[in-house]
GROMACS .gro file of C-alpha atoms in nm:
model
  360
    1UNK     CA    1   8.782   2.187  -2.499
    2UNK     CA    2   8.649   1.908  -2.294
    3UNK     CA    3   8.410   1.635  -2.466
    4UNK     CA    4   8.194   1.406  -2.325
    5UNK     CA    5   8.110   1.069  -2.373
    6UNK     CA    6   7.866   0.771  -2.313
    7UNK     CA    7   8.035   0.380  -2.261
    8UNK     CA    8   7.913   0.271  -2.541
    9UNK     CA    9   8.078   0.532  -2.771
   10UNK     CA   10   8.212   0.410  -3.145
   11UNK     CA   11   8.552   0.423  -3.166
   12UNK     CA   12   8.783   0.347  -3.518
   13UNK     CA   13   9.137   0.365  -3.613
   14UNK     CA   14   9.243   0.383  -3.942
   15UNK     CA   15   8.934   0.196  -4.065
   16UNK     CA   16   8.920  -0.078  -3.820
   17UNK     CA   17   8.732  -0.090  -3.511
   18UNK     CA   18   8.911   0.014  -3.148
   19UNK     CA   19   8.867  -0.011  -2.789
   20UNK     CA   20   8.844   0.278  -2.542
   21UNK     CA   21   9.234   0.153  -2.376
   22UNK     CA   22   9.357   0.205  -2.689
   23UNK     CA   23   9.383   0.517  -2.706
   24UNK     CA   24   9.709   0.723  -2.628
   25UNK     CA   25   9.859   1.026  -2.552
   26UNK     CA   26   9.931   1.219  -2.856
   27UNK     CA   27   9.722   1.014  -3.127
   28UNK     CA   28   9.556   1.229  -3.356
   29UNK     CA   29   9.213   1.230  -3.339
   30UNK     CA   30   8.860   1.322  -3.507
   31UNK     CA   31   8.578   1.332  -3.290
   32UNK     CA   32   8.241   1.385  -3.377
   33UNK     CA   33   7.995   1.605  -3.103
   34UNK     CA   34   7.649   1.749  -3.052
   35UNK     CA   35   7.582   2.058  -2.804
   36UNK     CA   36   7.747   2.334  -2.698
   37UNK     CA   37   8.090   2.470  -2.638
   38UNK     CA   38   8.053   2.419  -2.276
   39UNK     CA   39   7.876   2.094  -2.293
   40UNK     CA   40   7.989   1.877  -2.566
   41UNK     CA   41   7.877   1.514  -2.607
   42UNK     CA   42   8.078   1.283  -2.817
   43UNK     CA   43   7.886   1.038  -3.102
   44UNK     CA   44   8.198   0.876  -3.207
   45UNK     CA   45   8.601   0.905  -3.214
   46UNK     CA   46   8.799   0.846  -3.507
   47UNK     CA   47   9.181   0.736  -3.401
   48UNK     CA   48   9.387   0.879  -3.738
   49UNK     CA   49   9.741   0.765  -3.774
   50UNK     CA   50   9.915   0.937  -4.052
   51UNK     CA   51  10.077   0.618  -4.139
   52UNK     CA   52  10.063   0.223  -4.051
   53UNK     CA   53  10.375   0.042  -4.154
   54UNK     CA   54  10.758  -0.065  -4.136
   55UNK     CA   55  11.015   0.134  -4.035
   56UNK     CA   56  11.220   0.171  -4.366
   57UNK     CA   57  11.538   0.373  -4.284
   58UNK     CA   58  11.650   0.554  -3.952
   59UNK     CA   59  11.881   0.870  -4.036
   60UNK     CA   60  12.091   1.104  -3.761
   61UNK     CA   61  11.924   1.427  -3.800
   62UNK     CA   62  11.592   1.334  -3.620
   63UNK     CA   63  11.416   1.172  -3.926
   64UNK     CA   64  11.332   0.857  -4.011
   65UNK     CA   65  11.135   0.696  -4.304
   66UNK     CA   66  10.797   0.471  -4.282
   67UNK     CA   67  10.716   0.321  -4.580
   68UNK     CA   68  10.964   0.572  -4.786
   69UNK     CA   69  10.790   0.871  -4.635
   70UNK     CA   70  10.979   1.114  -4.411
   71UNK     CA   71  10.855   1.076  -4.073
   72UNK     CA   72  11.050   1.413  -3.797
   73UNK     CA   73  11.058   1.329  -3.449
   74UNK     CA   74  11.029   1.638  -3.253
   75UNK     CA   75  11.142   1.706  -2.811
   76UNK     CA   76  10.815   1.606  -2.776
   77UNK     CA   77  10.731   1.325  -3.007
   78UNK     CA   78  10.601   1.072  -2.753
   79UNK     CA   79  10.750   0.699  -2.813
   80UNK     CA   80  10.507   0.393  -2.675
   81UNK     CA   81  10.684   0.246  -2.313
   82UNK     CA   82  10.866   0.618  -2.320
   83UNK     CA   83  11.112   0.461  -2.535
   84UNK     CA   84  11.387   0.676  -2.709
   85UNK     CA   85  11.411   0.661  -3.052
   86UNK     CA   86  11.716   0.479  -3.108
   87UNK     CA   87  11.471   0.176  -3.007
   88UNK     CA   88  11.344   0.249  -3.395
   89UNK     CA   89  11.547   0.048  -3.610
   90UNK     CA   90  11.427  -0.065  -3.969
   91UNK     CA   91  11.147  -0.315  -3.974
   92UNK     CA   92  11.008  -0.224  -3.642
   93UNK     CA   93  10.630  -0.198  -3.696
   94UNK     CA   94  10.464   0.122  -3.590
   95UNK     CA   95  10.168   0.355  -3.589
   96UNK     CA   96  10.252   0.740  -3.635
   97UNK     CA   97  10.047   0.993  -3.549
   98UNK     CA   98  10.139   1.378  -3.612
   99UNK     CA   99  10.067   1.688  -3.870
  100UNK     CA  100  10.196   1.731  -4.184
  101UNK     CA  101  10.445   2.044  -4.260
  102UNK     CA  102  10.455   2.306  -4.565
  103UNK     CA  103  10.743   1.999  -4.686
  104UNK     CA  104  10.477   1.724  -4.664
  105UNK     CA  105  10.681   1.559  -4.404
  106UNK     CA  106  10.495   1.410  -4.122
  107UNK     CA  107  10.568   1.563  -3.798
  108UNK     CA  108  10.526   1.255  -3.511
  109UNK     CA  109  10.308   1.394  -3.203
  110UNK     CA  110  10.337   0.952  -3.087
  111UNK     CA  111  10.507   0.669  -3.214
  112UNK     CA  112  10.320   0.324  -3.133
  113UNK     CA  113  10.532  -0.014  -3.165
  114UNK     CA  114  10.306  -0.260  -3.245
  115UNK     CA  115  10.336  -0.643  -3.361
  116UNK     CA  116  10.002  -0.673  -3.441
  117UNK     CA  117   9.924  -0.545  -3.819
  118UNK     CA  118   9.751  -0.750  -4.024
  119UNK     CA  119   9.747  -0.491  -4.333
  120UNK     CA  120   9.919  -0.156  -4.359
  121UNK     CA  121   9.769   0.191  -4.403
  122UNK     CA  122   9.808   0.569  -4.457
  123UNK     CA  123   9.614   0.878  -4.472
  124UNK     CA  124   9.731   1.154  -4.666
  125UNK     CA  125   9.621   1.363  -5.021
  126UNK     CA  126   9.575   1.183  -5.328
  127UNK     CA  127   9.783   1.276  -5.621
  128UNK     CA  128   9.950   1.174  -5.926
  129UNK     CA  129  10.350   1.183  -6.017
  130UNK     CA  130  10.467   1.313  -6.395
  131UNK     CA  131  10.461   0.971  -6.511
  132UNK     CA  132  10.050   0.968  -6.384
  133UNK     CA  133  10.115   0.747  -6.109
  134UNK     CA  134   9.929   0.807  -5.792
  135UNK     CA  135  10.060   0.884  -5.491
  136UNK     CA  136   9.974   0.937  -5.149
  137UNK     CA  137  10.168   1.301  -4.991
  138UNK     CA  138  10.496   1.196  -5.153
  139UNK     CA  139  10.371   0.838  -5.065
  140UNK     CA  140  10.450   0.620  -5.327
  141UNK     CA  141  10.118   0.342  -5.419
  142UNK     CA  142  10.030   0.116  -5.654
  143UNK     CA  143   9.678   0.097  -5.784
  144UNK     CA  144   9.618  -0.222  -5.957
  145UNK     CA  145   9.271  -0.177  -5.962
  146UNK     CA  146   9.226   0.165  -6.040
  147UNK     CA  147   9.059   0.266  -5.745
  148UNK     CA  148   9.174   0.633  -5.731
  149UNK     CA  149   9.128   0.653  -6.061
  150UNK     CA  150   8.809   0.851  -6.018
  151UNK     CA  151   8.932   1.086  -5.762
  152UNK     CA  152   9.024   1.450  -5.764
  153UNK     CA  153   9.368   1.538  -5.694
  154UNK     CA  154   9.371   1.687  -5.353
  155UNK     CA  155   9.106   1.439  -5.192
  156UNK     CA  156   9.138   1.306  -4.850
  157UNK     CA  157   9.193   0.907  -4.829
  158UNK     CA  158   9.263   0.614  -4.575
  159UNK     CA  159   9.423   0.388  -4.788
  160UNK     CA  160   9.446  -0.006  -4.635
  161UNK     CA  161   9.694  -0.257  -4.833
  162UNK     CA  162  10.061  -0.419  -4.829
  163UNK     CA  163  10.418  -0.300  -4.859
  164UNK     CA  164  10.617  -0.444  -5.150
  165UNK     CA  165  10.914  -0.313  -5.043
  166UNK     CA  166  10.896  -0.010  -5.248
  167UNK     CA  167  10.533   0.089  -5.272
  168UNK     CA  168  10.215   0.072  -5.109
  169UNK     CA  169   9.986  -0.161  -5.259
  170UNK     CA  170   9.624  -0.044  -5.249
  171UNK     CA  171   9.363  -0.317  -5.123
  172UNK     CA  172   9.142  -0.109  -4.970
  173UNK     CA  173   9.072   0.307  -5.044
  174UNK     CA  174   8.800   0.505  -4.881
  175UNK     CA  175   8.782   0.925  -4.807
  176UNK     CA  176   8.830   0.993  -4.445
  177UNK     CA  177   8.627   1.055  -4.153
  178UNK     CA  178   8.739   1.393  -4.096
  179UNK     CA  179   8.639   1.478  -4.467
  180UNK     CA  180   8.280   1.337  -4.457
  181UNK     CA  181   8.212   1.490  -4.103
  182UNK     CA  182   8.318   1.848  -4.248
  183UNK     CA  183   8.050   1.796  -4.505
  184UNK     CA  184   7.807   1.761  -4.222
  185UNK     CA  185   7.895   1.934  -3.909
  186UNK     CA  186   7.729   2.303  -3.829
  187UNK     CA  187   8.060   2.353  -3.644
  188UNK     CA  188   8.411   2.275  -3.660
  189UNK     CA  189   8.700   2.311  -3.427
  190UNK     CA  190   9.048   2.176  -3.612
  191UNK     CA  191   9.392   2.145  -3.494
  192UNK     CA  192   9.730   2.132  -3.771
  193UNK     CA  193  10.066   2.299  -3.911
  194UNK     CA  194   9.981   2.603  -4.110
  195UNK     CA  195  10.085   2.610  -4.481
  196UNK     CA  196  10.032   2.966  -4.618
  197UNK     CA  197   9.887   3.064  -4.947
  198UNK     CA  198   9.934   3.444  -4.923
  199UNK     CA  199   9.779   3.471  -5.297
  200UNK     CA  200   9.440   3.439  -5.174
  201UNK     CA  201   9.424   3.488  -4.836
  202UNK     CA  202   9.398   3.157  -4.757
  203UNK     CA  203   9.630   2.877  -4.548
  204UNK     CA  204   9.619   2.513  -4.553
  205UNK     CA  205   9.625   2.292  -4.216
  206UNK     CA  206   9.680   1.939  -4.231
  207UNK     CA  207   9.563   1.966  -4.636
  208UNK     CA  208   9.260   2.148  -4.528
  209UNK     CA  209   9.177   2.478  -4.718
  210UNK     CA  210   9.113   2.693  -4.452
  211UNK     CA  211   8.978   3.132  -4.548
  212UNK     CA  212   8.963   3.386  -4.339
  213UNK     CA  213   8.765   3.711  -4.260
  214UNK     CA  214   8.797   4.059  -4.166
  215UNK     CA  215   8.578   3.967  -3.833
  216UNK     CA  216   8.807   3.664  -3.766
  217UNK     CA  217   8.883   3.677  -3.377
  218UNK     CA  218   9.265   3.627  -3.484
  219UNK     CA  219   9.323   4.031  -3.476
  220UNK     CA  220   9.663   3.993  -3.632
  221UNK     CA  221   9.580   3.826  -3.922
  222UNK     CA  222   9.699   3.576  -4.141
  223UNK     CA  223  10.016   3.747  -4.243
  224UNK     CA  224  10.161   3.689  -3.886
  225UNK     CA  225  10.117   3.284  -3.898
  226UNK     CA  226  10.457   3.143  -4.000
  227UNK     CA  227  10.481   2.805  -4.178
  228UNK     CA  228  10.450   2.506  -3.931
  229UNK     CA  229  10.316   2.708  -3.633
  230UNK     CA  230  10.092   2.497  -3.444
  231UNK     CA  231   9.709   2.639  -3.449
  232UNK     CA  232   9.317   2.592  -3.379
  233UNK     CA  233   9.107   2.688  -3.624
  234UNK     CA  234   8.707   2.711  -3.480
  235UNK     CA  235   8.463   2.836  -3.763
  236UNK     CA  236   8.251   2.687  -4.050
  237UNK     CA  237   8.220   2.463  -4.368
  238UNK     CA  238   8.086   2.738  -4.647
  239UNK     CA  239   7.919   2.686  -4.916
  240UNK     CA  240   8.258   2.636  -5.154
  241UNK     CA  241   8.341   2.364  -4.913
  242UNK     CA  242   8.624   2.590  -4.759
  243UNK     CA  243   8.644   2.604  -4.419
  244UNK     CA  244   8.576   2.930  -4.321
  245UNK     CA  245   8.781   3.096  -3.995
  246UNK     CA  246   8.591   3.275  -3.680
  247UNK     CA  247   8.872   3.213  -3.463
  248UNK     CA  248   9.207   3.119  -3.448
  249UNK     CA  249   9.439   3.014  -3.132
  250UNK     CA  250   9.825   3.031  -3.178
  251UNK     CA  251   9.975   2.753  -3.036
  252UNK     CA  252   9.676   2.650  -2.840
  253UNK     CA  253   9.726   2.532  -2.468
  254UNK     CA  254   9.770   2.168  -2.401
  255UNK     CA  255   9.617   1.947  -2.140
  256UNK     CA  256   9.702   1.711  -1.856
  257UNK     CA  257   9.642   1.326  -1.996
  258UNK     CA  258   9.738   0.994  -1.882
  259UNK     CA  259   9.943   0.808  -2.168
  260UNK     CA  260   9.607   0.529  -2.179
  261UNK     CA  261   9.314   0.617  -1.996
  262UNK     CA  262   8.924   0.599  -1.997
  263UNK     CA  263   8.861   0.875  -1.822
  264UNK     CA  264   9.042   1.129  -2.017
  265UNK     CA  265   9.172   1.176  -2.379
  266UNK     CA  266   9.179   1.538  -2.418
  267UNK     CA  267   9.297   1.808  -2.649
  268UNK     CA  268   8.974   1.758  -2.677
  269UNK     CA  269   8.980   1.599  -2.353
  270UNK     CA  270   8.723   1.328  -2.357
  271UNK     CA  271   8.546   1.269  -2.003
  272UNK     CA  272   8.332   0.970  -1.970
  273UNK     CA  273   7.945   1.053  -1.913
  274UNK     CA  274   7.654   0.819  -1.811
  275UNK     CA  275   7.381   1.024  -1.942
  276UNK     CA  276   7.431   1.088  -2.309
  277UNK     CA  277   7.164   1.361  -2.360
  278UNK     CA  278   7.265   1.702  -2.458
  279UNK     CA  279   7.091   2.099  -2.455
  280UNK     CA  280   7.141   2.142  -2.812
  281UNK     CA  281   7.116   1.931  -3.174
  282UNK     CA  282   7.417   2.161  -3.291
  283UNK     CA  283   7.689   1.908  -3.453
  284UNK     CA  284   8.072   1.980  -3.418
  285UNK     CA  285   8.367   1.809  -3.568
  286UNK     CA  286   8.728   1.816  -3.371
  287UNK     CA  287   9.020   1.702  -3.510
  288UNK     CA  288   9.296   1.754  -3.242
  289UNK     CA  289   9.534   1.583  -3.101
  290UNK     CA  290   9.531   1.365  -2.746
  291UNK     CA  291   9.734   1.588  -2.528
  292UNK     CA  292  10.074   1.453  -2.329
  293UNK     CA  293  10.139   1.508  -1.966
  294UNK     CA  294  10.336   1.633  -1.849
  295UNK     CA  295  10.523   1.725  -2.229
  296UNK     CA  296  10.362   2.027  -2.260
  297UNK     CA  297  10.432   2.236  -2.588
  298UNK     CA  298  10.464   2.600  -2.442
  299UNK     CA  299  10.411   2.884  -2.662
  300UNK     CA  300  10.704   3.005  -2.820
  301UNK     CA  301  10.906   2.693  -2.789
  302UNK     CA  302  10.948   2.324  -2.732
  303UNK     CA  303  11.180   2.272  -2.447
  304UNK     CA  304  11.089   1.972  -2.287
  305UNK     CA  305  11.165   1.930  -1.879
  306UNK     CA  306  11.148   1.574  -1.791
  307UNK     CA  307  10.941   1.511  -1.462
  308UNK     CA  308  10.842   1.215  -1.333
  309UNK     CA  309  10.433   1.169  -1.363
  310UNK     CA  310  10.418   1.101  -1.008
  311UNK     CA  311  10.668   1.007  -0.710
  312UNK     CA  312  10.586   0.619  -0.611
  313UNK     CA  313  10.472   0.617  -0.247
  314UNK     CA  314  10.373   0.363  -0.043
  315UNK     CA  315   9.984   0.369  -0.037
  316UNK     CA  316  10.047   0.332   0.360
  317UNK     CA  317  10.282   0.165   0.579
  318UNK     CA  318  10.198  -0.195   0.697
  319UNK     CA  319  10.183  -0.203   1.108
  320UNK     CA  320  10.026  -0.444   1.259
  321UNK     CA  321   9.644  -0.440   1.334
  322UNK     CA  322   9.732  -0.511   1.652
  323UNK     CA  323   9.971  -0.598   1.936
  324UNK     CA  324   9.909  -0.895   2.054
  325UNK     CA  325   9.889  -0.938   2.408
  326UNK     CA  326   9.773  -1.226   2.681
  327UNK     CA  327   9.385  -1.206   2.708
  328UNK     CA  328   9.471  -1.263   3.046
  329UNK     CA  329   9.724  -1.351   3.292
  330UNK     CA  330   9.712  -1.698   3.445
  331UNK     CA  331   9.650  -1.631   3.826
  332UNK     CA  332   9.561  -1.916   4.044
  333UNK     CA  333   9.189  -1.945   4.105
  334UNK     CA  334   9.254  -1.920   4.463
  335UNK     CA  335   9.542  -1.994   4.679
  336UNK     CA  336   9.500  -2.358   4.852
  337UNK     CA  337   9.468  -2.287   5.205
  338UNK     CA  338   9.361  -2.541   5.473
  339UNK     CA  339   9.016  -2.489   5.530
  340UNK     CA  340   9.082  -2.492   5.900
  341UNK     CA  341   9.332  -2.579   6.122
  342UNK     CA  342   9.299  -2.859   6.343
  343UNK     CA  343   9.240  -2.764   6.742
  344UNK     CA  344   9.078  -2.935   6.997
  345UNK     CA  345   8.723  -2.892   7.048
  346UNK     CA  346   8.848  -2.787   7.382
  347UNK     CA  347   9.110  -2.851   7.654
  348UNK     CA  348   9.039  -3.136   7.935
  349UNK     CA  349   9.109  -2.932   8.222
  350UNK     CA  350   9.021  -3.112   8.541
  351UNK     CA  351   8.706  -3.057   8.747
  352UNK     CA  352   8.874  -2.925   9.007
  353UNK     CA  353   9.229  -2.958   9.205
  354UNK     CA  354   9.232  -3.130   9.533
  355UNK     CA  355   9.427  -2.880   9.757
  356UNK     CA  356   9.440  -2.978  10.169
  357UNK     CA  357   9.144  -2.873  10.344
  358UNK     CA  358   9.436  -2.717  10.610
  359UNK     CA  359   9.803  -2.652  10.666
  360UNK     CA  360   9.936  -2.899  10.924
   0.00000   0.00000   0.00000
C-alpha cells in the first residue's frame, strides 16, 4: 500500500511532535488517509513506539527488559547505526517499536538509541493487578493521581511520565491515536501478531478485537492463523466497535525503504506529493509498520541474508579537463636575413682598350 503525502504533513511520536527525518525503518506507525486504495493521501502520521525508556536487564536468550517489560529481538529486529545487540547494555536509552505476542511480550521490529528523553513513555492496555494496581501490558505504573482510574480495563493508552526504578510513574495519560482514528475512519487497513480467541470466532492483533465473516477474502479461515503469525487485516469498525474482517493477508509482503528518508516510509510506503487533493472523501486508518530493506521477512520464515544496501562506487573518475598543451610554439617571426647584399652598382670596365692600329 503506497500513501501519499503533502510537505506540510503532521507528524507525532508518542505524544510529542516529530520531523519527517525522523522517521525509520521499522517504526510502527498509524497513519491517517483519505481516497482510494490506489490513491491514498496522508492527513497525518502517528510514530508509535511500544515503549520509551531504560534498558533494565539484558538476558542470553534474545530478550531483554525496558522498564521491567520483556522486550524479544528477532533476525530481523533492526538496531539504530545497524548496531548488534550486544551494544544494549542496561541504562542505554531507547525507543522500541514492534507487536505484541499472545505472551504480551513486545516483539522489536527497531531499536532506536537515543540520549535525548526528556520524559519516558509506553503504549500498551490498561489493566489492574490482584492487589487493584494498574498496570500497563504487564507494565508495572504508578498512578498518584488517579488518572486511569476512570478507564475500562482493556483501553488503549500513551502513557508519558518517569521511571523510579521499579515503576512507571504516570504524569501524563491519554487513549491513542490509533484508537480514536478507528472510531472515525470508513476504512481500516491494520498490521499485528494474531492472538486467537477460538470461543467466538474472534482474534486479537496488537489488543485489537478483530471478527470475522463467512465472506471474509481469507478462504481458509480463522482456524488456520497460528498465534504470532504476522497479518493485515483490511475491513471495518462495526457498530459494537469490533473491527470487522473483509480481508486478511498472511504474512503480508514487505517493501524496499531507506533506514531515514523523505521520500519513502512504506509498509505503507509514504511518497511525498505536492498536490494534496484526492478523488474521494473516503477516510482510512493504517497502522503498519515502516518496512526494512533489504531485511525482508519472507513468508514462511525469517532467515535473514545480509547484503550490502549498495556497493560504494566512485560517482566518476577524476581526469583532467584537459591536457594542457603550448597555445603555440615559439617560432621566430621571421628569420633575419640581410635585406640585400652589397654589389656594385656596376663594374668600371674601361671605355675601350688601346690595341696597335698594326703589327710591325
Amino acid at each position: 500500500m503506497e500513501v501519499n503525502y503533502p510537505k506540510d504533513i503532521s507528524i507525532t511520536m508518542n505524544g510529542r511532535p516529530a520531523r519527517l527525518g525522523e522517521l525509520a525503518v521499522g517504526q510502527v506507525i498509524s497513519v491517517e488517509a483519505y481516497g482510494n486504495q490506489d490513491n491514498l493521501s496522508a492527513k497525518s502520521i502517528t510514530v508509535l513506539n511500544a515503549l520509551e525508556g531504560p534498558v533494565t536487564k539484558v538476558t542470553n536468550d534474545g530478550v531483554l527488559q525496558v522498564m521491567g517489560k520483556n522486550v524479544r529481538l528477532t533476525p530481523i529486529t533492526r538496531i539504530s547505526n545497524n548496531d548488534k545487540p550486544s551494544t544494549l547494555r542496561t541504562g542505554t536509552l531507547v525507543q522500541v517499536s514492534g507487536y505484541k505476542n499472545a505472551s504480551g511480550e513486545i516483539v522489536a521490529s527497531r531499536i532506536q538509541k537515543t540520549s535525548a528523553l526528556t520524559e519516558f513513555s509506553a503504549i500498551g492496555n490498561i489493566g489492574h493487578t490482584a492487589k487493584g494496581e494498574p498496570s500497563l501490558d504487564g507494565l508495572n505504573v504508578a498512578d498518584p493521581h488517579g488518572r486511569a482510574s476512570s478507564l475500562q480495563d482493556g483501553s488503549e493508552v500513551l502513557v508519558r511520565g518517569s521511571w523510579d526504578g521499579t515503576k512507571l510513574v504516570i504524569h501524563e495519560l491519554e487513549t491513542t491515536t490509533t484508537k480514536r482514528l478507528l472510531d472515525q475512519s470508513a476504512q481500516v487497513v491494520m498490521e499485528g501478531l494474531v492472538k486467537k480467541d477460538l470461543s467466538n470466532n474472534h482474534l486479537q492483533i496488537s489488543g485489537f478485537e478483530i471478527s470475522t465473516e463467512s465472506q471474509s477474502s481469507f478462504t481458509a479461515g480463522i482456524q488456520a492463523l497460528q498465534e504470532d503469525q504476522l497479518v493485515r487485516v483490511t475491513g471495518y469498525v462495526n457498530k459494537d466497535n469490533v473491527l470487522q474482517a473483509e480481508k486478511i493477508e498472511v504474512n503480508p509482503p514487505r517493501f524496499e525503504g531507506r533506514d531515514t528518508n523523505e521520500d519513502e516510509a512504506g509498509n505503507s510506503r509514504l511518497r511525498h506529493q505536492e498536490d494534496n487533493s484526492a478523488g474521494s472523501d473516503k477516510q482510512y486508518e493504517t497502522q503498519e509498520q515502516v518496512p526494512a530493506s533489504p531485511d525482508r521477512l519472507e513468508k514462511g520464515g525469517t532467515d535473514q541474508i545480509d547484503q550490502p544496501e549498495h556497493v560504494d562506487q566512485p560517482e566518476h573518475v577524476d581526469q583532467p579537463e584537459h591536457v594542457d598543451r603550448p597555445e603555440h610554439i615559439d617560432r621566430p617571426e621571421h628569420i633575419d636575413r640581410p635585406e640585400h647584399i652589397d654589389q656594385p652598382e656596376h663594374i668600371v670596365r674601361p671605355e675601350h682598350v688601346d690595341r696597335p692600329d698594326s703589327t710591325a
